Amino acid sequence: MIDIKDRVRNKALQAKIVSAEEAAASIKPGMNIGTSGFTPAGYPKAVPMALAERMKQENFQINLWTGASVGKELDGALAGVNGIAKRLPYQTNDTMRKAINSGAVQYTDLHLSHVAQMSRYGFLGGKVDVAIVEACAITEEGHIVPTTSLGNAASFVQSADFVIVEINTAQPLELEGMHDVYIPLDPPHRQPIPLVKADDRIGTPYIPCSPDKIAYIVPCDIKDDVRPLAAIDDDARAMTGHLIDFLKEEIKAGRMPANLLPLQSGVGSVANAVVAGLADSEFENLTVYTEVIQDGMFDLIDAGKLTFASGTSITPSPDGLKRLYANIGEYRKKILLRPQEVANSPEIARRIGVIAMNTAIEFDIYGHVNSTHIMGTKMMNGIGGSGDFARNAYLTFFFSNSIAKNGDISSVVPMCSHFDHTEHDIDVFITERGVADVRGLSPKERARVIIKNCAHPDYQPMLMDYLERAEKATGNAHTPHILTEALSWHTRFLETGSMKIK
């Protein structure tokens, strides 16, 4: 049994060790609660569950700000008792998603690099009242040693009136030293972030915090509620193959070094499969500058392909979590976690020339991307960090299967039902069908390349028919659309269960 006092190395702070219930009692209705946690890793668990039990009796709500998605002990527990009035900036919990799409929770979907600074600017409806942060230890000086993510925790700690620290003894102490905490100054005092390569250390290995600011310390031994990743299927292998072939051609053309440029990969099964596929490629000495480090990154390290990975969260599958803990001595040499406003910084992405790889729910023939909404109205998860990287990367890819729902949905449509990334932000689209390199193309040129190379054969004739009729109807306009038909594919699916014409 691990004694929590062994992890609270500031002796005076040991007097602040309390139960989760006592700490949760300090939270008042209507407060803005900023927590650690990012997809779902390193988030507080004991205090939110105690808070949810209190809400059952007292029937009140708070506003929840996090780094990104968090586990069932936080999002699920609080949403399950109608305890959240407003949520930001990203989520993946099913209970939370249903509450958002029923109107029970007001949801603000934000670029992840913007959240910490917007909270400090006061743009989000007040300041952070309380920060609740998971830690594996507290230093002799009272500073907070994070666990498997950093997210917005450092900024929230800086801004909050007081801090509740959960010491999670299920998280290994070997995580100490894997963090690099740097909080940019706000305008007009901001300076360039002094980072020029993925393995640069520019901050501290802990979240700076005055001992006086820590009000409560709560024991916890609950592991991260990590999610399984889908098995790597033939479509994912095909997309990886297309990516590798494309990158080889970029190297041959002299537009990229042999070890590529720093890789960024979004969260989820498709993104993980694409990264994992690089382990079997000829590329070596790769670097990563991303948000989330998943199983595929471990594959690259184990294959000797990856020299260093910088992110803001380690979010493996359940098997990957065991792998992390079993090999943390080796992985810690090549993995560094930063606050998300640094990990996702547009400034850094542009400076070091990131290769951005993210996934789309759908994209249209002119190159716009919907990465958040199902049929234009139902929130899936959120934009996450894809926008931070897409507009600022050296090269931006979006991946998607060409069809969904057993072929009843085409992921390539005449017009997106919701717009997250515009045609100006994306260089290359990849589905299992092929690659559409749209750099330097006009809208009508893009449309033909996307239809030919990325759309499923079942939908290619329908897309070409729409394009040609739109060109005729608009007199060959710059971006031809038949507005009465542009969203008809989505309408048809909602009415008949398929985008196909029956």
XYZ file of C-alpha atoms in Angstrom:
502
model
C 0.000 0.000 0.000
C 1.497 3.352 -1.071
C 1.439 6.013 1.619
C 0.273 9.283 0.064
C 2.527 11.180 2.485
C 5.539 9.714 0.723
C 4.415 11.575 -2.390
C 3.661 14.876 -0.655
C 7.257 15.886 -0.105
C 6.391 19.300 1.348
C 5.820 18.335 4.981
C 3.607 21.335 5.776
C 1.201 20.364 2.991
C 0.634 16.921 4.503
C -1.751 18.610 6.944
C -4.003 19.425 3.958
C -4.646 15.783 3.042
C -8.426 15.282 3.243
C -11.166 13.085 1.829
C -12.588 13.657 -1.632
C -15.895 14.577 0.024
C -14.306 17.335 2.105
C -12.556 18.812 -0.904
C -15.716 18.610 -3.031
C -17.628 20.502 -0.336
C -15.534 23.605 -1.110
C -17.012 23.890 -4.611
C -19.909 26.330 -4.866
C -22.758 26.382 -7.406
C -21.958 28.279 -10.595
C -18.189 28.102 -10.179
C -15.852 27.756 -13.159
C -13.876 24.597 -12.465
C -10.678 24.118 -14.455
C -9.256 20.606 -14.371
C -6.272 18.703 -15.634
C -6.861 16.019 -18.250
C -6.492 15.536 -21.967
C -8.049 12.694 -24.010
C -8.711 11.013 -21.272
C -5.447 11.004 -19.381
C -4.271 12.707 -16.212
C -7.697 13.983 -15.144
C -9.008 14.130 -11.537
C -11.299 11.287 -10.541
C -12.008 11.080 -6.799
C -13.139 14.687 -6.276
C -15.478 14.802 -9.316
C -17.169 11.581 -8.207
C -17.626 12.982 -4.705
C -18.940 16.211 -6.224
C -21.445 14.227 -8.318
C -22.735 12.505 -5.166
C -23.174 15.904 -3.524
C -25.028 17.215 -6.591
C -27.531 14.368 -6.281
C -28.533 15.779 -2.906
C -28.193 19.512 -3.511
C -29.102 19.784 -7.221
C -26.693 22.420 -8.502
C -24.391 22.960 -11.493
C -20.882 24.166 -12.254
C -19.073 25.078 -15.478
C -16.368 22.612 -16.480
C -13.206 23.618 -18.353
C -10.601 20.983 -19.169
C -7.732 20.407 -21.568
C -9.724 18.133 -23.843
C -11.787 14.997 -23.248
C -11.700 13.311 -19.844
C -12.894 10.001 -18.419
C -16.176 8.750 -17.059
C -15.266 9.684 -13.487
C -15.354 13.369 -14.484
C -17.465 14.034 -17.593
C -19.656 10.982 -17.152
C -20.234 11.394 -13.421
C -21.102 15.102 -13.564
C -23.185 14.912 -16.749
C -25.041 11.937 -15.289
C -26.396 14.087 -12.434
C -27.084 17.149 -14.602
C -24.251 18.881 -12.817
C -22.727 20.832 -15.726
C -24.196 24.062 -17.082
C -21.426 24.787 -19.612
C -18.644 22.575 -20.926
C -15.531 23.401 -22.943
C -13.425 22.812 -25.040
C -13.631 19.119 -26.180
C -15.296 15.890 -25.048
C -15.783 12.269 -26.061
C -17.984 10.912 -23.274
C -21.292 9.424 -24.436
C -23.307 10.766 -21.488
C -21.852 14.224 -22.021
C -22.436 14.077 -25.774
C -26.104 13.191 -25.257
C -26.484 16.057 -22.783
C -24.954 18.479 -25.284
C -27.120 17.309 -28.168
C -30.288 17.425 -26.051
C -29.558 20.988 -24.943
C -29.000 20.037 -21.301
C -25.393 21.285 -21.470
C -24.232 24.400 -23.288
C -21.060 23.423 -25.129
C -18.327 25.725 -26.426
C -16.129 23.980 -28.993
C -12.729 25.692 -29.170
C -9.331 25.369 -30.812
C -7.330 23.688 -28.075
C -4.348 26.022 -28.309
C -6.649 28.969 -27.530
C -8.281 27.774 -24.327
C -5.676 28.603 -21.674
C -5.037 32.087 -22.960
C -8.751 32.784 -23.458
C -9.367 31.768 -19.855
C -6.614 34.118 -18.693
C -7.981 36.928 -20.884
C -11.402 36.552 -19.256
C -13.109 35.668 -22.542
C -14.890 32.553 -21.234
C -17.348 34.028 -18.769
C -15.256 34.849 -15.740
C -12.024 33.411 -14.404
C -11.070 29.982 -13.109
C -12.444 29.717 -9.585
C -10.986 26.340 -8.650
C -8.351 24.170 -10.335
C -8.544 20.425 -9.698
C -5.343 18.738 -10.834
C -4.157 15.147 -10.807
C -0.541 14.703 -9.703
C 1.836 11.871 -8.960
C 3.694 13.969 -6.375
C 4.159 17.382 -4.797
C 7.734 18.626 -4.516
C 9.517 19.882 -1.424
C 8.720 23.439 -2.554
C 5.019 22.662 -3.066
C 5.103 22.435 -6.855
C 2.793 19.960 -8.606
C 4.191 17.014 -10.594
C 1.566 16.071 -13.253
C 0.767 12.565 -14.460
C -0.096 11.409 -17.981
C -1.103 14.782 -19.387
C -0.535 18.498 -18.972
C -3.340 20.046 -21.008
C -4.365 23.387 -19.478
C -3.517 22.410 -15.909
C -0.571 24.793 -15.474
C -2.525 27.830 -16.639
C -5.562 26.878 -14.556
C -3.367 26.528 -11.457
C -1.854 29.938 -12.136
C -5.275 31.599 -12.517
C -7.405 29.811 -9.905
C -8.356 31.217 -6.523
C -7.342 27.901 -4.968
C -6.170 24.463 -6.039
C -7.255 20.923 -5.177
C -4.578 18.327 -5.902
C -5.419 14.649 -6.332
C -2.358 12.519 -5.631
C -2.944 9.434 -7.765
C -0.886 6.549 -6.429
C -1.893 4.408 -9.417
C 0.264 6.692 -11.564
C 3.971 5.783 -11.441
C 6.481 8.179 -9.930
C 8.632 7.560 -13.002
C 6.406 10.109 -14.753
C 8.303 12.793 -12.854
C 10.701 14.499 -15.233
C 8.585 13.815 -18.354
C 7.026 17.296 -18.314
C 8.181 20.672 -19.565
C 5.954 23.424 -18.164
C 6.147 26.787 -19.898
C 3.316 29.330 -19.694
C 3.555 32.196 -22.217
C 3.100 35.724 -20.929
C -0.038 37.451 -22.149
C 0.028 40.447 -24.548
C 1.508 43.026 -24.505
C 4.284 41.184 -22.644
C 4.370 37.965 -24.679
C 7.712 36.828 -26.082
C 8.443 34.235 -28.787
C 8.189 30.703 -27.414
C 11.890 29.684 -27.364
C 11.457 26.272 -28.944
C 12.970 25.234 -32.268
C 12.953 21.435 -32.159
C 10.816 18.717 -30.620
C 13.181 17.798 -27.794
C 13.889 21.328 -26.548
C 13.242 21.866 -22.840
C 12.179 25.436 -22.089
C 10.352 25.236 -18.755
C 10.133 23.326 -15.468
C 9.437 19.610 -14.819
C 6.539 20.580 -12.542
C 3.599 23.013 -12.403
C 4.799 25.982 -10.343
C 2.499 26.553 -7.379
C 2.752 28.307 -4.050
C 1.962 25.938 -1.156
C -0.473 28.550 0.155
C -2.589 28.169 -2.976
C -3.126 24.442 -2.451
C -6.243 24.163 -0.291
C -6.782 20.398 -0.304
C -4.854 17.247 -1.204
C -6.910 14.161 -1.941
C -5.729 10.538 -2.265
C -6.754 8.619 -5.389
C -5.777 5.242 -6.852
C -7.955 5.079 -9.974
C -6.243 4.525 -13.314
C -7.014 6.574 -16.426
C -10.173 5.437 -18.228
C -8.330 4.846 -21.483
C -10.245 3.566 -24.498
C -9.496 0.600 -26.755
C -8.410 1.416 -30.291
C -10.053 -0.256 -33.264
C -8.082 -3.012 -34.931
C -6.017 -1.856 -37.894
C -8.074 -2.897 -40.926
C -7.452 -3.008 -44.666
C -8.723 0.548 -45.186
C -6.295 1.900 -42.591
C -3.438 -0.062 -44.159
C -4.352 1.343 -47.560
C -4.371 4.913 -46.223
C -0.989 4.350 -44.604
C 0.359 2.991 -47.872
C -0.879 6.041 -49.771
C 0.710 8.340 -47.182
C 4.078 6.573 -47.334
C 4.142 6.659 -51.130
C 3.258 10.354 -51.111
C 5.972 11.215 -48.609
C 8.552 9.289 -50.614
C 7.691 11.414 -53.636
C 8.034 14.591 -51.562
C 11.528 13.494 -50.525
C 12.418 12.635 -54.111
C 11.206 16.085 -55.199
C 13.509 17.703 -52.636
C 10.678 19.178 -50.598
C 11.405 17.177 -47.448
C 14.421 15.574 -45.743
C 14.817 11.805 -45.673
C 13.671 11.653 -42.035
C 10.649 13.818 -42.912
C 9.625 16.744 -40.680
C 8.047 16.564 -37.195
C 4.842 14.524 -37.339
C 1.535 15.565 -35.797
C -1.266 13.027 -35.565
C -4.784 13.509 -34.249
C -6.470 11.292 -31.705
C -8.410 8.142 -32.548
C -8.153 4.794 -34.246
C -7.552 5.971 -37.828
C -4.814 8.397 -36.791
C -3.196 5.761 -34.586
C -3.284 3.180 -37.387
C -1.617 5.556 -39.823
C 1.193 6.322 -37.367
C 1.629 2.656 -36.437
C 2.003 1.839 -40.137
C 5.064 4.055 -40.337
C 6.865 1.567 -38.088
C 7.082 -0.790 -41.064
C 8.232 1.922 -43.476
C 11.751 2.792 -44.536
C 11.661 6.133 -42.701
C 14.066 6.494 -39.784
C 15.088 9.078 -37.187
C 11.545 10.444 -37.064
C 10.428 13.139 -34.656
C 6.935 13.923 -33.398
C 5.439 17.253 -32.328
C 1.824 16.538 -31.540
C -0.934 16.606 -28.921
C -1.601 12.951 -28.130
C 0.866 10.096 -27.885
C -0.942 6.828 -28.618
C 0.065 3.195 -29.140
C 1.399 3.913 -32.616
C 4.099 6.138 -31.146
C 5.204 3.269 -28.904
C 5.415 1.100 -32.039
C 7.725 3.647 -33.646
C 9.927 3.835 -30.541
C 10.099 0.042 -30.233
C 10.988 -0.242 -33.929
C 13.863 2.198 -33.444
C 12.249 4.643 -35.867
C 11.432 7.503 -33.493
C 14.073 9.661 -31.870
C 11.739 11.925 -29.865
C 8.042 12.653 -29.308
C 6.657 15.872 -27.837
C 2.979 16.056 -26.874
C 0.585 17.156 -24.155
C -0.902 13.757 -23.292
C -0.078 10.053 -23.272
C -3.334 8.347 -24.209
C -2.784 4.692 -25.065
C -5.271 1.829 -25.255
C -5.682 -0.368 -22.146
C -2.988 -2.695 -23.495
C -0.873 0.313 -24.409
C -1.170 1.639 -20.850
C 0.273 -1.618 -19.489
C 3.010 -1.359 -22.091
C 3.769 2.214 -21.017
C 4.059 1.313 -17.347
C 6.164 -1.785 -18.090
C 8.616 0.171 -20.261
C 8.400 3.652 -18.780
C 12.126 3.704 -18.068
C 12.820 3.584 -21.805
C 9.839 5.601 -23.054
C 10.606 8.499 -20.707
C 13.884 9.044 -22.574
C 11.980 9.854 -25.758
C 8.685 11.406 -24.630
C 8.044 14.901 -23.244
C 4.709 16.460 -22.263
C 4.005 20.212 -22.540
C 1.027 22.500 -21.831
C -1.357 22.339 -24.773
C -0.926 26.011 -25.620
C 2.700 25.106 -26.386
C 2.133 21.610 -27.786
C -0.543 22.969 -30.127
C 1.033 26.366 -30.710
C 0.510 27.686 -34.248
C 3.783 29.583 -33.813
C 5.729 26.363 -33.212
C 3.890 24.384 -35.897
C 4.833 26.985 -38.492
C 8.402 27.374 -37.223
C 9.415 23.707 -37.187
C 7.373 22.669 -40.234
C 4.951 20.131 -38.810
C 3.362 17.459 -41.012
C -0.243 17.558 -39.776
C -2.364 14.395 -40.064
C -5.967 14.536 -38.862
C -9.270 12.823 -39.563
C -12.509 14.115 -41.055
C -16.112 13.099 -40.611
C -16.698 14.306 -44.162
C -15.136 16.587 -46.762
C -16.649 18.106 -49.834
C -15.581 18.192 -53.439
C -14.067 21.662 -53.071
C -11.867 20.713 -50.115
C -13.749 21.889 -47.025
C -13.746 19.629 -43.944
C -16.337 18.819 -41.298
C -14.605 17.223 -38.324
C -17.208 17.789 -35.602
C -20.880 17.415 -36.579
C -22.976 14.457 -37.688
C -25.398 15.531 -40.433
C -24.591 19.137 -39.640
C -26.344 19.295 -36.269
C -25.253 16.653 -33.769
C -21.919 17.308 -32.051
C -19.575 14.336 -32.132
C -16.525 15.402 -30.092
C -15.157 18.790 -31.116
C -12.536 20.387 -33.330
C -9.741 19.538 -30.910
C -6.315 20.588 -32.083
C -6.804 19.876 -35.763
C -7.308 23.554 -36.599
C -4.235 24.599 -34.626
C -2.117 22.468 -36.924
C -4.053 22.425 -40.208
C -3.687 26.103 -41.008
C -0.091 26.350 -39.799
C 1.580 23.093 -40.811
C 4.199 22.646 -43.497
C 1.929 20.019 -45.028
C -1.645 19.236 -43.976
C -3.368 15.869 -44.546
C -6.927 14.858 -43.747
C -7.888 11.173 -43.679
C -11.259 9.482 -43.886
C -12.803 6.234 -45.055
C -14.599 6.983 -48.311
C -17.903 5.595 -46.976
C -19.614 4.999 -43.628
C -22.665 3.108 -42.384
C -22.040 0.148 -44.717
C -21.961 2.430 -47.725
C -25.110 4.436 -46.981
C -23.028 7.535 -46.270
C -20.421 8.998 -48.588
C -17.656 10.793 -46.741
C -17.125 12.879 -49.877
C -20.152 15.106 -50.453
C -21.144 18.062 -52.668
C -21.098 20.435 -49.680
C -20.145 19.781 -46.065
C -23.031 19.947 -43.615
C -20.767 21.848 -41.203
C -17.462 23.647 -41.802
C -14.490 23.358 -39.445
C -11.580 23.679 -41.893
C -11.811 25.652 -45.087
C -10.414 24.813 -48.507
C -7.517 27.183 -47.752
C -6.139 24.982 -44.955
C -5.757 21.525 -46.489
C -3.095 20.272 -48.885
C -3.855 16.565 -49.253
C -6.871 14.294 -48.766
C -6.446 10.537 -48.321
C -9.035 7.773 -48.244
C -8.523 4.080 -48.811
C -9.244 4.822 -52.485
C -6.254 7.109 -52.993
C -4.657 10.529 -52.615
C -5.936 13.931 -53.717
C -3.077 16.444 -53.761
C -4.941 19.747 -54.062
C -2.032 22.148 -53.557
C -2.284 25.092 -55.930
C -5.522 23.941 -57.564
C -8.642 25.987 -58.245
C -11.955 24.800 -56.743
C -13.094 23.048 -59.923
C -9.698 21.407 -60.343
C -9.813 20.255 -56.727
C -13.266 18.794 -57.228
C -12.198 16.554 -60.077
C -9.084 15.317 -58.259
C -11.024 14.592 -55.057
C -13.843 12.790 -56.874
C -11.464 10.724 -58.978
C -8.963 9.771 -56.274
C -10.860 9.740 -52.969
C -14.580 9.126 -53.515
C -16.056 5.640 -53.434
C -17.048 4.202 -56.850
C -20.681 3.987 -55.708
C -20.740 7.771 -55.367
C -18.312 8.971 -58.029
C -20.944 9.201 -60.830
C -23.324 11.105 -58.537
C -20.598 13.570 -57.551
C -19.498 14.166 -61.144
C -23.113 14.632 -62.195
C -23.605 17.231 -59.483
C -20.392 19.060 -60.397
C -21.144 19.207 -64.119
C -24.730 20.355 -63.599
C -23.572 22.976 -61.066
C -21.026 24.311 -63.560
C -23.726 24.606 -66.199
C -26.311 26.123 -63.838
C -23.915 28.795 -62.544
C -22.220 29.615 -65.823
C -19.020 27.894 -64.725
C -18.733 30.010 -61.549
C -15.634 29.926 -59.402
C -17.175 27.480 -56.887
C -20.248 26.104 -58.632
C -23.118 24.960 -56.444
C -26.776 24.217 -56.978
C -27.902 25.586 -53.637
C -31.206 23.726 -53.655
C -29.275 20.453 -53.968
C -26.017 21.129 -52.117
C -27.184 19.458 -48.907
C -29.667 17.097 -50.509
C -27.436 14.094 -49.849
C -27.704 14.682 -46.097
C -31.447 15.289 -46.355
C -31.859 12.068 -48.322
C -29.957 10.111 -45.664
C -32.113 11.540 -42.873
C -35.286 10.693 -44.816
C -34.362 7.302 -46.274
C -31.331 6.031 -44.362
C -29.022 6.303 -47.355
C -27.364 8.991 -49.465
C -27.869 6.806 -52.506
C -30.708 7.532 -54.881
C -33.077 4.559 -54.742
